[in-house]
């Protein structure tokens, strides 16, 4: 092989190696840096609060003694006979805030300032359940001329539920329920990253103390 051909081949090989090196260097220097994006999934405020549904925050255990009497006329109204019952009633009364009806109009979120404001329904009594183990008829008196009223105990139990509800309201169960709901929701929203939480409640409804009885 002529000498000049060998020189040309060597020259082309050197130029090819240099060109490949420059290409690799350009690729390394021109490539954009790798970016890692971390997404922190934060549940929406409305969904997080709605998931609590009926937020029961307080429960009272109350006892009352209820006396119920029924007067009966006998002998064409000339005589009066009496059928009476004395019931010792104990019940558990629960109250809280129903969050199922909460909508977007009641939630204001200011992400820039880490602030959230809620307008919640008024607290209400949820349930009144008689404790059957501690509720009993203390005495039942039926005069000789009186006819026993088989429904008298049921009437006494209904009267007891009404009195127990009123006793719970008088003892401040709704105020306790509101305070408990505010504490729970404030903790939840602060855990979601909000530093400033404002919670307001509607005025109590007229039937706020009319619960479902068990």
PDB file of C-alpha atoms in Angstrom:
ATOM      1  CA  UNK A   1       0.000   0.000   0.000  1.00  0.00           C
ATOM      2  CA  UNK A   2       1.439   3.409  -0.939  1.00  0.00           C
ATOM      3  CA  UNK A   3       2.679   5.487   1.959  1.00  0.00           C
ATOM      4  CA  UNK A   4       0.422   8.394   1.177  1.00  0.00           C
ATOM      5  CA  UNK A   5      -2.684   6.154   1.400  1.00  0.00           C
ATOM      6  CA  UNK A   6      -1.701   5.024   4.875  1.00  0.00           C
ATOM      7  CA  UNK A   7      -1.230   8.641   5.958  1.00  0.00           C
ATOM      8  CA  UNK A   8      -4.720   9.572   4.678  1.00  0.00           C
ATOM      9  CA  UNK A   9      -6.347   6.659   6.509  1.00  0.00           C
ATOM     10  CA  UNK A  10      -4.667   7.612   9.780  1.00  0.00           C
ATOM     11  CA  UNK A  11      -5.707  11.252   9.300  1.00  0.00           C
ATOM     12  CA  UNK A  12      -9.360  10.287   8.690  1.00  0.00           C
ATOM     13  CA  UNK A  13      -9.358   8.050  11.775  1.00  0.00           C
ATOM     14  CA  UNK A  14      -8.003  10.849  13.969  1.00  0.00           C
ATOM     15  CA  UNK A  15     -10.554  13.349  12.635  1.00  0.00           C
ATOM     16  CA  UNK A  16     -13.372  10.847  13.171  1.00  0.00           C
ATOM     17  CA  UNK A  17     -12.342  10.246  16.751  1.00  0.00           C
ATOM     18  CA  UNK A  18     -12.122  13.964  17.450  1.00  0.00           C
ATOM     19  CA  UNK A  19     -15.560  14.568  15.897  1.00  0.00           C
ATOM     20  CA  UNK A  20     -17.142  11.823  17.968  1.00  0.00           C
ATOM     21  CA  UNK A  21     -15.595  13.238  21.129  1.00  0.00           C
ATOM     22  CA  UNK A  22     -16.903  16.716  20.385  1.00  0.00           C
ATOM     23  CA  UNK A  23     -20.402  15.293  19.717  1.00  0.00           C
ATOM     24  CA  UNK A  24     -20.429  13.456  23.023  1.00  0.00           C
ATOM     25  CA  UNK A  25     -19.177  16.545  24.885  1.00  0.00           C
ATOM     26  CA  UNK A  26     -21.860  18.721  23.269  1.00  0.00           C
ATOM     27  CA  UNK A  27     -24.521  16.188  24.159  1.00  0.00           C
ATOM     28  CA  UNK A  28     -23.420  16.178  27.783  1.00  0.00           C
ATOM     29  CA  UNK A  29     -23.167  19.960  28.100  1.00  0.00           C
ATOM     30  CA  UNK A  30     -26.329  20.852  26.127  1.00  0.00           C
ATOM     31  CA  UNK A  31     -28.652  18.286  27.760  1.00  0.00           C
ATOM     32  CA  UNK A  32     -31.116  19.981  30.146  1.00  0.00           C
ATOM     33  CA  UNK A  33     -30.749  18.996  33.813  1.00  0.00           C
ATOM     34  CA  UNK A  34     -33.084  16.303  35.071  1.00  0.00           C
ATOM     35  CA  UNK A  35     -36.024  17.756  37.005  1.00  0.00           C
ATOM     36  CA  UNK A  36     -37.809  15.923  39.778  1.00  0.00           C
ATOM     37  CA  UNK A  37     -41.293  17.213  40.591  1.00  0.00           C
ATOM     38  CA  UNK A  38     -42.891  16.095  43.845  1.00  0.00           C
ATOM     39  CA  UNK A  39     -46.665  16.388  44.065  1.00  0.00           C
ATOM     40  CA  UNK A  40     -48.179  16.569  47.565  1.00  0.00           C
ATOM     41  CA  UNK A  41     -51.760  15.410  47.365  1.00  0.00           C
ATOM     42  CA  UNK A  42     -53.895  17.387  49.824  1.00  0.00           C
ATOM     43  CA  UNK A  43     -57.549  16.328  50.129  1.00  0.00           C
ATOM     44  CA  UNK A  44     -59.990  19.140  49.392  1.00  0.00           C
ATOM     45  CA  UNK A  45     -61.327  20.810  52.516  1.00  0.00           C
ATOM     46  CA  UNK A  46     -64.962  20.189  51.613  1.00  0.00           C
ATOM     47  CA  UNK A  47     -64.451  16.477  50.979  1.00  0.00           C
ATOM     48  CA  UNK A  48     -62.403  16.011  54.136  1.00  0.00           C
ATOM     49  CA  UNK A  49     -65.067  17.662  56.295  1.00  0.00           C
ATOM     50  CA  UNK A  50     -67.980  15.903  54.597  1.00  0.00           C
ATOM     51  CA  UNK A  51     -66.387  12.530  55.273  1.00  0.00           C
ATOM     52  CA  UNK A  52     -67.056  13.118  58.973  1.00  0.00           C
ATOM     53  CA  UNK A  53     -70.813  13.010  58.172  1.00  0.00           C
ATOM     54  CA  UNK A  54     -72.713  13.231  61.473  1.00  0.00           C
ATOM     55  CA  UNK A  55     -69.992  14.475  63.774  1.00  0.00           C
ATOM     56  CA  UNK A  56     -71.040  13.386  67.264  1.00  0.00           C
ATOM     57  CA  UNK A  57     -68.991  15.351  69.772  1.00  0.00           C
ATOM     58  CA  UNK A  58     -70.705  14.959  73.137  1.00  0.00           C
ATOM     59  CA  UNK A  59     -72.806  12.465  75.067  1.00  0.00           C
ATOM     60  CA  UNK A  60     -74.665  12.992  78.332  1.00  0.00           C
ATOM     61  CA  UNK A  61     -75.997  10.330  80.691  1.00  0.00           C
ATOM     62  CA  UNK A  62     -79.046  11.636  82.523  1.00  0.00           C
ATOM     63  CA  UNK A  63     -81.548  10.191  84.980  1.00  0.00           C
ATOM     64  CA  UNK A  64     -85.036  11.378  85.829  1.00  0.00           C
ATOM     65  CA  UNK A  65     -87.960  10.118  87.901  1.00  0.00           C
ATOM     66  CA  UNK A  66     -91.284  10.458  86.106  1.00  0.00           C
ATOM     67  CA  UNK A  67     -94.655  10.097  87.783  1.00  0.00           C
ATOM     68  CA  UNK A  68     -97.712   9.719  85.614  1.00  0.00           C
ATOM     69  CA  UNK A  69    -101.282   9.595  86.923  1.00  0.00           C
ATOM     70  CA  UNK A  70    -104.584   8.860  85.262  1.00  0.00           C
ATOM     71  CA  UNK A  71    -107.831   9.772  86.973  1.00  0.00           C
ATOM     72  CA  UNK A  72    -110.907   7.728  86.183  1.00  0.00           C
ATOM     73  CA  UNK A  73    -114.499   8.588  86.996  1.00  0.00           C
ATOM     74  CA  UNK A  74    -116.694   5.864  88.410  1.00  0.00           C
ATOM     75  CA  UNK A  75    -120.313   5.592  89.623  1.00  0.00           C
ATOM     76  CA  UNK A  76    -121.586   8.128  87.134  1.00  0.00           C
ATOM     77  CA  UNK A  77    -118.808  10.540  88.029  1.00  0.00           C
ATOM     78  CA  UNK A  78    -119.462  10.469  91.740  1.00  0.00           C
ATOM     79  CA  UNK A  79    -116.245   8.621  92.545  1.00  0.00           C
ATOM     80  CA  UNK A  80    -112.675   9.194  91.382  1.00  0.00           C
ATOM     81  CA  UNK A  81    -110.213   6.351  90.984  1.00  0.00           C
ATOM     82  CA  UNK A  82    -106.561   6.674  90.111  1.00  0.00           C
ATOM     83  CA  UNK A  83    -104.053   4.610  88.175  1.00  0.00           C
ATOM     84  CA  UNK A  84    -100.463   5.827  88.588  1.00  0.00           C
ATOM     85  CA  UNK A  85     -96.915   4.821  87.773  1.00  0.00           C
ATOM     86  CA  UNK A  86     -93.505   5.959  89.014  1.00  0.00           C
ATOM     87  CA  UNK A  87     -90.774   5.392  86.437  1.00  0.00           C
ATOM     88  CA  UNK A  88     -87.044   5.757  87.011  1.00  0.00           C
ATOM     89  CA  UNK A  89     -85.586   6.593  83.602  1.00  0.00           C
ATOM     90  CA  UNK A  90     -81.954   6.772  82.516  1.00  0.00           C
ATOM     91  CA  UNK A  91     -80.805   7.705  79.044  1.00  0.00           C
ATOM     92  CA  UNK A  92     -77.799   8.537  76.920  1.00  0.00           C
ATOM     93  CA  UNK A  93     -78.228  11.787  74.991  1.00  0.00           C
ATOM     94  CA  UNK A  94     -75.847  12.512  72.104  1.00  0.00           C
ATOM     95  CA  UNK A  95     -75.347  15.729  70.158  1.00  0.00           C
ATOM     96  CA  UNK A  96     -73.121  17.062  67.421  1.00  0.00           C
ATOM     97  CA  UNK A  97     -73.075  18.675  63.989  1.00  0.00           C
ATOM     98  CA  UNK A  98     -74.498  17.149  60.814  1.00  0.00           C
ATOM     99  CA  UNK A  99     -71.933  17.878  58.074  1.00  0.00           C
ATOM    100  CA  UNK A 100     -73.596  15.920  55.273  1.00  0.00           C
ATOM    101  CA  UNK A 101     -75.341  18.995  53.869  1.00  0.00           C
ATOM    102  CA  UNK A 102     -72.165  21.097  53.806  1.00  0.00           C
ATOM    103  CA  UNK A 103     -71.589  22.632  50.355  1.00  0.00           C
ATOM    104  CA  UNK A 104     -68.965  24.768  48.633  1.00  0.00           C
ATOM    105  CA  UNK A 105     -70.792  27.993  49.518  1.00  0.00           C
ATOM    106  CA  UNK A 106     -69.975  27.352  53.175  1.00  0.00           C
ATOM    107  CA  UNK A 107     -66.231  26.905  52.623  1.00  0.00           C
ATOM    108  CA  UNK A 108     -63.752  29.714  51.904  1.00  0.00           C
ATOM    109  CA  UNK A 109     -60.143  28.732  51.229  1.00  0.00           C
ATOM    110  CA  UNK A 110     -57.226  31.169  50.963  1.00  0.00           C
ATOM    111  CA  UNK A 111     -54.249  29.015  50.012  1.00  0.00           C
ATOM    112  CA  UNK A 112     -51.915  31.996  49.678  1.00  0.00           C
ATOM    113  CA  UNK A 113     -52.314  32.793  53.371  1.00  0.00           C
ATOM    114  CA  UNK A 114     -52.979  29.223  54.576  1.00  0.00           C
ATOM    115  CA  UNK A 115     -56.414  30.297  55.778  1.00  0.00           C
ATOM    116  CA  UNK A 116     -59.762  28.501  55.705  1.00  0.00           C
ATOM    117  CA  UNK A 117     -63.178  29.627  56.919  1.00  0.00           C
ATOM    118  CA  UNK A 118     -66.201  27.360  57.479  1.00  0.00           C
ATOM    119  CA  UNK A 119     -69.860  28.110  58.105  1.00  0.00           C
ATOM    120  CA  UNK A 120     -71.397  25.031  59.725  1.00  0.00           C
ATOM    121  CA  UNK A 121     -74.957  23.996  60.554  1.00  0.00           C
ATOM    122  CA  UNK A 122     -76.034  24.574  64.130  1.00  0.00           C
ATOM    123  CA  UNK A 123     -75.381  21.727  66.570  1.00  0.00           C
ATOM    124  CA  UNK A 124     -78.342  19.514  67.378  1.00  0.00           C
ATOM    125  CA  UNK A 125     -79.324  16.632  69.603  1.00  0.00           C
ATOM    126  CA  UNK A 126     -78.849  13.441  67.586  1.00  0.00           C
ATOM    127  CA  UNK A 127     -80.320  10.676  69.725  1.00  0.00           C
ATOM    128  CA  UNK A 128     -81.892   9.915  73.080  1.00  0.00           C
ATOM    129  CA  UNK A 129     -81.677   6.253  73.999  1.00  0.00           C
ATOM    130  CA  UNK A 130     -83.165   4.869  77.187  1.00  0.00           C
ATOM    131  CA  UNK A 131     -80.811   2.609  79.103  1.00  0.00           C
ATOM    132  CA  UNK A 132     -83.047  -0.420  79.578  1.00  0.00           C
ATOM    133  CA  UNK A 133     -80.856  -1.865  82.321  1.00  0.00           C
ATOM    134  CA  UNK A 134     -81.249   1.277  84.415  1.00  0.00           C
ATOM    135  CA  UNK A 135     -84.807   2.220  83.452  1.00  0.00           C
ATOM    136  CA  UNK A 136     -87.482   0.527  85.520  1.00  0.00           C
ATOM    137  CA  UNK A 137     -90.910   0.921  87.072  1.00  0.00           C
ATOM    138  CA  UNK A 138     -90.381   1.865  90.698  1.00  0.00           C
ATOM    139  CA  UNK A 139     -94.024   1.535  91.658  1.00  0.00           C
ATOM    140  CA  UNK A 140     -97.429   1.035  90.096  1.00  0.00           C
ATOM    141  CA  UNK A 141    -100.569   1.876  92.064  1.00  0.00           C
ATOM    142  CA  UNK A 142    -104.073   1.163  90.844  1.00  0.00           C
ATOM    143  CA  UNK A 143    -107.049   2.011  93.028  1.00  0.00           C
ATOM    144  CA  UNK A 144    -109.618  -0.660  93.696  1.00  0.00           C
ATOM    145  CA  UNK A 145    -112.185   0.975  91.446  1.00  0.00           C
ATOM    146  CA  UNK A 146    -109.693   1.948  88.741  1.00  0.00           C
ATOM    147  CA  UNK A 147    -109.119   0.013  85.564  1.00  0.00           C
ATOM    148  CA  UNK A 148    -105.407  -0.582  84.871  1.00  0.00           C
ATOM    149  CA  UNK A 149    -104.226   1.333  81.821  1.00  0.00           C
ATOM    150  CA  UNK A 150    -101.978  -1.023  79.862  1.00  0.00           C
ATOM    151  CA  UNK A 151    -100.493   1.931  77.949  1.00  0.00           C
ATOM    152  CA  UNK A 152     -99.546   3.915  81.052  1.00  0.00           C
ATOM    153  CA  UNK A 153     -95.941   2.683  81.128  1.00  0.00           C
ATOM    154  CA  UNK A 154     -95.451   3.524  77.436  1.00  0.00           C
ATOM    155  CA  UNK A 155     -96.818   7.001  78.090  1.00  0.00           C
ATOM    156  CA  UNK A 156     -94.453   7.389  81.038  1.00  0.00           C
ATOM    157  CA  UNK A 157     -91.485   6.356  78.887  1.00  0.00           C
ATOM    158  CA  UNK A 158     -92.392   8.932  76.232  1.00  0.00           C
ATOM    159  CA  UNK A 159     -92.754  11.590  78.905  1.00  0.00           C
ATOM    160  CA  UNK A 160     -89.365  10.568  80.295  1.00  0.00           C
ATOM    161  CA  UNK A 161     -87.702  11.004  76.892  1.00  0.00           C
ATOM    162  CA  UNK A 162     -89.134  14.503  76.625  1.00  0.00           C
ATOM    163  CA  UNK A 163     -87.941  15.446  80.117  1.00  0.00           C
ATOM    164  CA  UNK A 164     -84.502  13.943  79.515  1.00  0.00           C
ATOM    165  CA  UNK A 165     -84.141  15.956  76.326  1.00  0.00           C
ATOM    166  CA  UNK A 166     -85.058  19.164  78.115  1.00  0.00           C
ATOM    167  CA  UNK A 167     -82.625  18.314  80.909  1.00  0.00           C
ATOM    168  CA  UNK A 168     -79.812  17.817  78.400  1.00  0.00           C
ATOM    169  CA  UNK A 169     -80.575  21.134  76.713  1.00  0.00           C
ATOM    170  CA  UNK A 170     -80.700  22.915  80.061  1.00  0.00           C
ATOM    171  CA  UNK A 171     -77.317  21.404  80.929  1.00  0.00           C
ATOM    172  CA  UNK A 172     -75.729  22.982  77.849  1.00  0.00           C
ATOM    173  CA  UNK A 173     -75.347  19.970  75.597  1.00  0.00           C
ATOM    174  CA  UNK A 174     -75.547  22.076  72.418  1.00  0.00           C
ATOM    175  CA  UNK A 175     -72.806  24.447  73.569  1.00  0.00           C
ATOM    176  CA  UNK A 176     -70.624  21.445  74.398  1.00  0.00           C
ATOM    177  CA  UNK A 177     -71.361  19.929  70.990  1.00  0.00           C
ATOM    178  CA  UNK A 178     -70.367  23.161  69.226  1.00  0.00           C
ATOM    179  CA  UNK A 179     -67.111  23.445  71.160  1.00  0.00           C
ATOM    180  CA  UNK A 180     -66.259  19.809  70.445  1.00  0.00           C
ATOM    181  CA  UNK A 181     -66.941  20.181  66.728  1.00  0.00           C
ATOM    182  CA  UNK A 182     -64.771  23.288  66.562  1.00  0.00           C
ATOM    183  CA  UNK A 183     -61.869  21.486  68.245  1.00  0.00           C
ATOM    184  CA  UNK A 184     -62.137  18.444  65.984  1.00  0.00           C
ATOM    185  CA  UNK A 185     -62.381  20.376  62.725  1.00  0.00           C
ATOM    186  CA  UNK A 186     -59.641  22.825  63.682  1.00  0.00           C
ATOM    187  CA  UNK A 187     -57.271  19.915  64.311  1.00  0.00           C
ATOM    188  CA  UNK A 188     -58.254  18.310  60.998  1.00  0.00           C
ATOM    189  CA  UNK A 189     -57.762  21.451  58.932  1.00  0.00           C
ATOM    190  CA  UNK A 190     -54.459  22.310  60.569  1.00  0.00           C
ATOM    191  CA  UNK A 191     -53.284  18.787  59.767  1.00  0.00           C
ATOM    192  CA  UNK A 192     -54.090  19.577  56.121  1.00  0.00           C
ATOM    193  CA  UNK A 193     -51.676  22.503  56.269  1.00  0.00           C
ATOM    194  CA  UNK A 194     -53.892  25.473  57.130  1.00  0.00           C
ATOM    195  CA  UNK A 195     -52.457  27.685  59.841  1.00  0.00           C
ATOM    196  CA  UNK A 196     -55.486  29.944  60.264  1.00  0.00           C
ATOM    197  CA  UNK A 197     -58.875  28.286  60.784  1.00  0.00           C
ATOM    198  CA  UNK A 198     -62.149  30.134  61.366  1.00  0.00           C
ATOM    199  CA  UNK A 199     -65.312  28.191  62.157  1.00  0.00           C
ATOM    200  CA  UNK A 200     -68.735  29.771  62.547  1.00  0.00           C
ATOM    201  CA  UNK A 201     -72.112  28.147  63.199  1.00  0.00           C
ATOM    202  CA  UNK A 202     -75.655  28.879  62.111  1.00  0.00           C
ATOM    203  CA  UNK A 203     -78.154  29.922  64.742  1.00  0.00           C
ATOM    204  CA  UNK A 204     -79.811  26.908  66.424  1.00  0.00           C
ATOM    205  CA  UNK A 205     -82.966  25.733  64.711  1.00  0.00           C
ATOM    206  CA  UNK A 206     -86.252  25.608  66.580  1.00  0.00           C
ATOM    207  CA  UNK A 207     -86.222  21.792  66.463  1.00  0.00           C
ATOM    208  CA  UNK A 208     -82.529  21.431  67.333  1.00  0.00           C
ATOM    209  CA  UNK A 209     -83.538  19.576  70.458  1.00  0.00           C
ATOM    210  CA  UNK A 210     -85.907  17.207  68.697  1.00  0.00           C
ATOM    211  CA  UNK A 211     -83.758  14.118  68.157  1.00  0.00           C
ATOM    212  CA  UNK A 212     -84.382  10.601  66.994  1.00  0.00           C
ATOM    213  CA  UNK A 213     -85.227   8.467  70.024  1.00  0.00           C
ATOM    214  CA  UNK A 214     -84.280   4.820  70.338  1.00  0.00           C
TER     215      UNK A 214
END
